[in-house]
CSV table of C-alpha atoms in Angstrom, one decimal:
chain,number,residue,atom,x,y,z
A,15,PHE,CA,95.6,29.5,193.9
A,16,GLN,CA,96.1,32.2,196.5
A,17,LEU,CA,98.1,35.2,195.2
A,18,TYR,CA,99.9,37.0,198.2
A,19,GLY,CA,101.6,39.7,196.2
A,20,TYR,CA,103.4,40.7,193.0
A,21,CYS,CA,105.8,43.3,191.7
A,22,TYR,CA,107.1,44.7,188.4
A,23,GLN,CA,110.8,45.0,187.7
A,24,ASP,CA,112.6,46.3,184.7
A,25,SER,CA,115.9,44.7,183.8
A,26,ASN,CA,118.3,45.1,180.9
A,27,ASP,CA,117.6,41.6,179.6
A,28,ILE,CA,113.8,41.3,180.2
A,29,PRO,CA,111.8,44.5,180.4
A,30,ASP,CA,108.6,44.6,182.4
A,31,THR,CA,109.4,41.5,184.4
A,32,LEU,CA,106.5,40.3,186.6
A,33,THR,CA,107.3,38.4,189.9
A,34,THR,CA,104.4,36.8,191.8
A,35,ILE,CA,104.4,35.5,195.4
A,36,THR,CA,101.9,32.6,195.8
A,37,GLU,CA,101.1,30.1,198.5
A,38,LEU,CA,103.3,27.0,198.7
A,39,GLY,CA,101.9,23.7,197.6
A,40,SER,CA,103.1,20.1,197.3
A,41,PRO,CA,103.6,18.6,193.8
A,42,LEU,CA,100.9,16.2,192.7
A,43,GLU,CA,102.0,12.6,192.7
A,44,MET,CA,99.2,10.4,191.4
A,45,ILE,CA,100.8,7.1,192.7
A,46,GLN,CA,100.8,8.6,196.2
A,47,LEU,CA,97.2,9.8,195.8
A,48,LEU,CA,96.1,6.3,194.9
A,49,GLN,CA,97.5,5.0,198.2
A,50,THR,CA,95.7,7.5,200.3
A,51,SER,CA,92.2,7.0,201.9
A,52,TRP,CA,89.1,7.5,199.7
A,53,GLU,CA,88.1,10.4,202.0
A,54,ASP,CA,91.2,12.3,201.1
A,55,ARG,CA,90.9,11.5,197.4
A,56,PHE,CA,87.3,12.7,197.5
A,57,ARG,CA,88.4,16.0,199.0
A,58,ILE,CA,90.8,16.5,196.1
A,59,CYS,CA,88.0,15.7,193.6
A,60,LEU,CA,85.6,18.1,195.3
A,61,SER,CA,88.1,20.9,195.1
A,62,LEU,CA,88.6,20.1,191.4
A,63,VAL,CA,84.8,20.3,190.9
A,64,ARG,CA,84.7,23.7,192.5
A,65,LEU,CA,87.6,24.8,190.2
A,66,LEU,CA,85.7,23.5,187.1
A,67,HIS,CA,82.6,25.4,188.1
A,68,TYR,CA,84.6,28.6,188.6
A,69,LEU,CA,86.4,28.3,185.3
A,70,ALA,CA,83.0,27.7,183.5
A,71,HIS,CA,81.5,30.9,185.1
A,72,SER,CA,84.5,33.2,185.7
A,73,PRO,CA,84.2,37.0,185.3
A,74,LEU,CA,86.1,36.7,182.1
A,75,GLY,CA,83.7,34.1,180.7
A,76,SER,CA,84.3,30.4,180.2
A,77,VAL,CA,88.0,29.6,180.7
A,78,THR,CA,89.7,26.5,179.4
A,79,LEU,CA,93.1,25.1,180.5
A,80,LEU,CA,94.7,23.9,177.3
A,81,ASP,CA,97.5,22.0,179.2
A,82,PHE,CA,95.2,20.2,181.7
A,83,ARG,CA,97.6,17.7,183.3
A,84,PRO,CA,98.4,16.7,186.9
A,85,ARG,CA,101.7,18.5,186.8
A,86,GLN,CA,99.8,21.8,186.5
A,87,PHE,CA,98.3,21.3,189.9
A,88,VAL,CA,99.5,21.2,193.5
A,89,ILE,CA,98.0,20.1,196.8
A,90,VAL,CA,97.5,22.8,199.5
A,91,ASP,CA,96.1,21.6,202.9
A,92,GLY,CA,94.5,18.6,201.2
A,93,GLU,CA,92.9,20.5,198.3
A,94,LEU,CA,93.8,20.7,194.7
A,95,LYS,CA,94.8,24.0,193.2
A,96,VAL,CA,96.0,25.0,189.7
A,97,THR,CA,99.4,26.7,189.5
A,98,ASP,CA,100.1,27.3,185.8
A,99,LEU,CA,97.8,29.6,183.9
A,100,ASP,CA,100.0,30.2,181.0
A,101,ASP,CA,97.9,28.1,178.7
A,102,ALA,CA,94.5,29.4,180.0
A,103,SER,CA,92.2,30.7,177.2
A,104,ILE,CA,88.8,32.4,177.1
A,105,GLU,CA,88.4,32.0,173.3
A,106,GLU,CA,85.6,29.7,172.3
A,107,SER,CA,86.4,28.1,168.9
A,108,SER,CA,84.6,29.6,165.9
A,109,CYS,CA,82.7,27.4,163.5
A,110,THR,CA,80.4,27.3,160.5
A,111,SER,CA,79.0,23.7,161.1
A,112,ASN,CA,79.1,21.0,163.8
A,113,SER,CA,82.0,19.3,162.1
A,114,ASP,CA,84.2,22.3,163.1
A,115,CYS,CA,83.5,21.6,166.7
A,116,PHE,CA,85.4,18.3,166.9
A,117,MET,CA,87.3,17.5,170.0
A,118,GLU,CA,89.9,14.7,169.8
A,119,PHE,CA,91.3,12.9,172.9
A,120,PRO,CA,93.5,9.7,173.1
A,121,ALA,CA,90.6,7.5,174.2
A,122,ARG,CA,87.6,9.1,172.4
A,123,ASN,CA,86.3,12.0,170.4
A,124,PHE,CA,83.4,14.4,170.6
A,125,THR,CA,81.5,16.7,168.3
A,126,LEU,CA,79.7,19.7,169.8
A,127,PRO,CA,77.0,21.8,168.3
A,128,CYS,CA,77.8,25.0,166.4
A,129,SER,CA,75.8,27.9,167.7
A,130,VAL,CA,74.0,30.5,165.5
A,131,GLU,CA,76.7,33.0,166.6
A,132,GLY,CA,79.3,30.8,165.0
A,133,ARG,CA,80.9,29.5,168.2
A,134,CYS,CA,81.3,25.9,169.4
A,135,GLN,CA,78.9,25.6,172.4
A,136,SER,CA,80.5,25.0,175.7
A,137,MET,CA,83.8,23.7,174.2
A,138,ASN,CA,85.9,25.3,176.9
A,139,GLU,CA,83.8,23.8,179.7
A,140,LYS,CA,83.6,20.4,178.0
A,141,ARG,CA,87.4,20.2,177.4
A,142,ASN,CA,88.1,20.9,181.1
A,143,LEU,CA,85.5,18.4,182.2
A,144,TYR,CA,86.7,15.5,180.1
A,145,ASN,CA,90.3,16.2,181.1
A,146,ALA,CA,89.3,16.2,184.7
A,147,TYR,CA,87.5,12.8,184.1
A,148,ARG,CA,90.5,11.1,182.4
A,149,PHE,CA,93.2,12.5,184.6
A,150,PHE,CA,91.4,12.5,188.0
A,151,PHE,CA,87.9,11.3,188.5
A,152,THR,CA,88.2,7.9,186.8
A,153,TYR,CA,91.2,7.1,189.1
A,154,LEU,CA,90.4,8.8,192.4
A,155,LEU,CA,86.6,8.6,192.9
A,156,PRO,CA,85.3,5.0,192.4
A,157,HIS,CA,88.1,3.0,194.0
A,158,SER,CA,87.2,1.9,197.6
A,159,ALA,CA,84.3,4.3,197.8
A,160,PRO,CA,81.6,3.7,200.4
A,161,SER,CA,79.0,1.4,199.0
A,162,SER,CA,76.1,3.8,199.7
A,163,LEU,CA,77.8,6.5,197.5
A,164,ARG,CA,78.8,4.3,194.6
A,165,PRO,CA,75.6,4.8,192.5
A,166,LEU,CA,75.9,8.6,192.7
A,167,LEU,CA,79.7,8.5,192.0
A,168,ASP,CA,79.2,6.2,189.0
A,169,LYS,CA,76.6,8.6,187.6
A,170,ILE,CA,78.9,11.6,188.0
A,171,VAL,CA,81.9,9.8,186.5
A,172,ASN,CA,79.9,8.5,183.6
A,173,ALA,CA,78.4,11.9,182.9
A,174,THR,CA,81.8,13.6,182.8
A,175,GLY,CA,83.3,10.9,180.5
A,176,ASN,CA,80.3,10.7,178.1
A,177,HIS,CA,79.4,14.4,177.7
A,178,ASN,CA,75.7,13.6,178.1
A,179,LYS,CA,73.2,16.2,179.2
A,180,HIS,CA,74.5,16.1,182.8
A,181,GLY,CA,78.1,16.4,181.7
A,182,ASN,CA,78.8,20.0,182.8
A,183,ALA,CA,80.4,21.7,185.8
A,184,ASN,CA,77.0,22.3,187.4
A,185,GLY,CA,76.1,18.6,187.3
A,186,CYS,CA,79.4,17.8,189.0
A,187,LEU,CA,78.4,19.9,192.0
A,188,ALA,CA,76.4,16.8,193.1
A,189,LEU,CA,79.7,15.9,194.8
A,190,GLU,CA,79.0,18.6,197.3
A,191,LEU,CA,76.1,16.5,198.7
A,192,SER,CA,78.1,13.2,199.0
A,193,PRO,CA,79.5,13.5,202.5
A,194,SER,CA,76.2,14.8,203.9
A,195,PRO,CA,74.9,13.7,207.3
A,196,SER,CA,72.0,11.9,205.7
A,197,VAL,CA,74.4,9.6,203.8
A,198,ASN,CA,76.4,9.0,207.0
A,199,SER,CA,73.2,8.2,208.9
A,200,GLU,CA,72.0,5.7,206.3
A,201,PHE,CA,75.4,4.0,206.4
A,202,THR,CA,75.3,3.9,210.2
A,203,GLN,CA,71.9,2.3,210.4
A,204,LYS,CA,73.2,-0.5,208.1
A,205,CYS,CA,76.1,-1.0,210.5
A,206,VAL,CA,73.9,-1.2,213.5
A,207,LYS,CA,71.9,-4.1,212.0
A,208,SER,CA,75.0,-6.2,211.6
A,209,ALA,CA,76.8,-5.0,214.7
A,210,ASN,CA,78.4,-7.7,216.8
A,211,THR,CA,77.7,-7.7,220.5
A,212,LYS,CA,80.8,-9.6,221.6
A,213,TYR,CA,82.9,-6.4,222.1
A,214,ARG,CA,83.6,-5.1,225.6
A,215,ARG,CA,84.5,-1.4,226.2
A,216,VAL,CA,87.8,-0.9,228.1
A,217,PRO,CA,88.2,2.8,229.0
A,218,GLU,CA,91.6,4.5,228.7
A,219,ALA,CA,93.2,1.4,227.2
A,220,PHE,CA,95.7,0.8,224.4
A,221,ILE,CA,96.9,-2.3,222.6
A,222,PRO,CA,100.8,-2.4,222.5
A,223,ASP,CA,102.5,-4.4,219.8
A,224,GLU,CA,99.3,-5.9,218.5
A,225,ASN,CA,98.8,-3.8,215.4
A,226,TYR,CA,98.5,-5.1,211.8
A,227,ARG,CA,98.4,-3.6,208.4
A,228,CYS,CA,95.1,-3.0,206.5
A,229,TRP,CA,94.1,-1.1,203.4
A,230,PRO,CA,93.3,1.7,202.9
A,231,SER,CA,95.1,2.9,206.1
A,232,TYR,CA,96.1,6.4,207.2
A,233,HIS,CA,99.3,4.8,208.6
A,234,HIS,CA,101.6,2.5,206.6
A,235,LYS,CA,102.7,0.5,209.7
A,236,GLY,CA,99.3,-0.2,211.1
A,237,CYS,CA,95.6,-0.2,210.6
A,238,LEU,CA,94.3,3.4,211.1
A,239,LEU,CA,90.9,4.1,209.5
A,240,SER,CA,88.2,6.7,209.8
A,241,VAL,CA,84.7,5.6,211.0
A,242,PHE,CA,81.4,7.4,211.6
A,243,ASP,CA,80.9,5.8,215.0
A,244,VAL,CA,81.6,2.7,217.1
A,245,ASN,CA,79.1,0.6,215.2
A,246,GLU,CA,81.0,1.2,211.9
A,247,ALA,CA,84.2,0.3,213.7
A,248,ILE,CA,82.7,-2.9,214.9
A,249,GLU,CA,81.6,-3.9,211.4
A,250,ILE,CA,85.1,-3.1,210.0
A,251,CYS,CA,86.8,-5.1,212.8
A,252,ASP,CA,84.5,-8.0,212.1
A,253,SER,CA,85.5,-8.0,208.4
A,254,TYR,CA,89.2,-8.5,209.2
A,255,SER,CA,90.2,-11.9,210.6
A,256,GLN,CA,93.3,-10.3,212.3
A,257,CYS,CA,91.2,-7.8,214.2
A,258,LYS,CA,90.6,-8.7,217.8
A,259,ALA,CA,90.1,-5.2,219.2
A,260,PHE,CA,90.2,-1.6,218.2
A,261,VAL,CA,91.0,1.8,219.7
A,262,VAL,CA,88.8,4.8,219.1
A,263,THR,CA,90.7,8.2,219.2
A,264,ASN,CA,89.4,11.8,219.3
A,265,GLN,CA,91.0,12.6,216.0
A,266,THR,CA,88.7,13.6,213.2
A,267,THR,CA,89.1,13.9,209.4
A,268,TRP,CA,88.0,16.9,207.4
A,269,THR,CA,84.5,15.6,207.1
A,270,GLY,CA,84.2,15.0,210.8
A,271,ARG,CA,84.6,11.2,210.8
C-alpha cells in the first residue's frame, strides 16, 4: 500500500498520535469480484501473489498477517493491496517438537516441522499462503479460466491448499507466466483451426439495438468480452446461438487483449 506521508501530533487525550496519508482504494466485495471477468480476477490474484512473496522475504524477515481476511484489503487500479497492518507479526512460533507447530483452520489442519533452532519452519509464510487459498485463490482463479491455463492453475491452487513441496510463495510466482504471449499464441492456433469462414468484414460499422447479454461480460447490459484476435472472436460468436455478428474495438485490457 502506497504511503504518501505521515505526521506525529501530541494531544491531551492521546500522546504521540501518528496520522498516515495513504492512497485511496475501493473496499473489497467478493460477490462483485465473482461477477467480473476472469482476466480481472487473475490480476487481483497476481497482485496477491506478489504480496505473499514480499511478506515471505521482507527486510524484517517473514511477516504473517494474523487477520488475513478480505476486509483487510482494498482494490487500487485493479490490483489488491493490504491496508491494515495492525496484526502483522514477524515472530515465528517457538517449539520443542513438531506437535508444537500445529496450525488449525476451519476446513483442515497442518503440522509443520520444528527446526533445530526451536522454531516452526515457515509457519508465517504457510499461514499467509493457506489464507490466500481459502479466501481468494479457490474462488477467483479456476472459475471460467481459459482452458489452456487450467492445468497450471489447478496445480497452483492445489499446492497452496495442500502445503506440499510446491506450497510456498516462490511456487505461486508461476502465475507470472500465465498471461504470456506463448499461451496466447497456443490458444489462437486452436481458434484458427475451428474458425468459421461465413463472416464478412464491414469496416466502420456498428450494430444498433441488436445486443444481447452473455457471461462473463464487461458490460451488464450487453456482451462485451476480451479476445486475443478476430479468430478468437469468431469462435466465441459461434458458441452463442444469439450471436449473428460482432464488433471489434480498439480498447485493450491490462494484458493487451
